[in-house]
């Protein structure tokens, strides 16, 4: 491996500085602040605070609303991940087989990833609108059947679909790249051996995608824990009856609406530990496992 | 056991025509080698037989059945790929047995056949390894075994030996020929290596830029190359080519530099006045004293072969080589005499590059142009 190196270290430092500054201002500083708040009791309007040790955590962990938030977050994470990866894989297999016109829609698949989460939420606001959206046809058949602002399960379904739609693109790109890196002669050898296309997907392509699959699994789960705020905020606002009150959303709601800075800080520390644990799993086990060369 | 009939095949990619008007009849149990330089369309032709590539125009039939529209699995061919194309996540046994598994052969019967075939190619102890844990030669054997186990009517080989070192290549060459004889399938083997082609083939097909230059036994092709191209491709070092003009009154070709090469009278009369290339194989030229020689040349340098030497000479500015077991010390600029037998002279038309028949001496050649 080649490494760039600079004779004078100030050039290197100058080049690094903007990035370091951004990381510091938007990550280390807030994280440190949150860590401090998590162990103190903050005044909502600023001013003094008192050290309380693990009391904030104890309060959060004994709060039934918190546990229902954990539950719905896990459901959301698993459902979006499964949905997004299944769709991404299906699409990637089709694009890999170069069904006609693929060069046009290959690009189209990548666009959703460039759309910001709140914009996705707003777009799906229209799609799921019980009076005007596509789903309003259900209500035309059976009035009142579809209304995510009233039925918790429908609200969850809505954010899952919107979240999955946004995440499909990322997984799709990775699956497609992995599929295309499988040598064509392997597929051809399997074709000579008598395997039909579906059989080749099952016996050959899927097993060879295992490393990519694990990688995306972790990335998708992490993403759905952290990147769901915009969708929830615009689509359901955490409701109805806290049914879509995901962990990230609850932090925001408790902190900035309920002015419980300390409780919110404790929650974000817990979420951060969860994400770090997932990332650790990613680096430690997934990256090393199942490699074919 | 199958005969393959290739009729008027053309292949285009987009606007590029890379193969045109190819005709070839391959007989039952024959070992045919398709020989040509890289990019001449050998793999494409093989892949069209296998069903991995669409046939733009023309028809291929196997055992009398037109296969143009058939899927690879319906054609009864097995293929050994250049990079072996082993399934990296399967063990050797799973690789070899995959075709049987797809075909629904019960596990017990499958394992038994896998073990048998693996043993016959010397892989008995490696059944549980993954391809990544095998050497190049062993991978090659797995690829062979995977083809053998299907008991195909047709074996297709796409440069299967080109990733092996020289010694292993020779060994595997013998093994492939042994397996072919033993199984009695029809084999089509693609290579750019003339030694491989010459030694393996019952019949050799020489390709050039998407067309077939000549079809014949290795011996026929060596002795009566149909064109300047074939003459240059088969034989090493390549055949020497000297440009000249046929002069029937002198019964010879007058070379551009004033020397002459005698021709049979009949051949000289037929081609009188034509611009030609005289072909002389390096191993059919003999060093002689300049006084008694048929041609004289200037010495440039020599290469040691162990069994003999390659002498590099020039006639004017045309390079020429001679392979001889005789070892002579010479210095650059020395005049060297050359002699040769009358039937060592090959004549080619300068414009078309095709062989000029030597009258009765040449049998009718099997040529597709
Ligand atoms: N998929 C393809 N698209 C366009 N051109 C191709 C493709 N495959 C092969 N060719 C061209 O066809 C010609 C013959 O290729 P190939 O049959 O692989 O040659 P060989 O096996 O004799 O080296 C080459 O000029 C190559 O560039
Ligand atoms: Mg090739």
XYZ file of C-alpha atoms and ligand atoms in Angstrom, chain A residues 184, chain B residues 13 16 18-19 36-45 47 53 158-159 190, ligand 1:
47
model
C -19.068 -13.963 -15.501
C -21.106 -7.113 -31.529
C -18.387 -4.789 -35.227
C -15.790 -10.139 -35.530
C -16.490 -13.390 -37.344
C -5.010 -18.606 -33.731
C -3.576 -15.488 -32.168
C -5.326 -13.666 -29.358
C -8.433 -11.798 -30.483
C -9.068 -13.820 -33.639
C -12.403 -15.110 -32.377
C -11.530 -18.592 -31.082
C -13.291 -18.190 -27.761
C -16.294 -16.629 -29.421
C -16.641 -19.604 -31.739
C -18.838 -20.104 -26.788
C -22.990 -16.486 -26.975
C -10.933 -22.637 -23.820
C -7.166 -22.304 -23.372
C -8.971 -23.598 -28.271
N -18.662 -8.998 -25.416
C -17.945 -8.479 -26.432
N -18.267 -7.262 -26.940
C -17.565 -6.735 -27.962
N -16.517 -7.330 -28.559
C -16.147 -8.529 -28.103
C -16.835 -9.174 -27.016
N -16.244 -10.377 -26.790
C -15.241 -10.461 -27.673
N -15.175 -9.368 -28.460
C -14.219 -9.123 -29.556
O -14.258 -10.226 -30.404
C -12.969 -10.554 -30.864
C -12.689 -12.016 -30.624
O -12.623 -12.257 -29.257
P -12.279 -13.704 -28.681
O -13.193 -14.679 -29.290
O -12.295 -13.592 -27.211
O -10.807 -13.918 -29.191
P -9.769 -15.061 -28.799
O -10.427 -16.022 -27.895
O -9.349 -15.666 -30.098
O -8.627 -14.359 -28.160
C -11.996 -9.641 -30.149
O -11.595 -8.635 -31.056
C -12.798 -9.059 -29.034
O -12.417 -7.739 -28.801
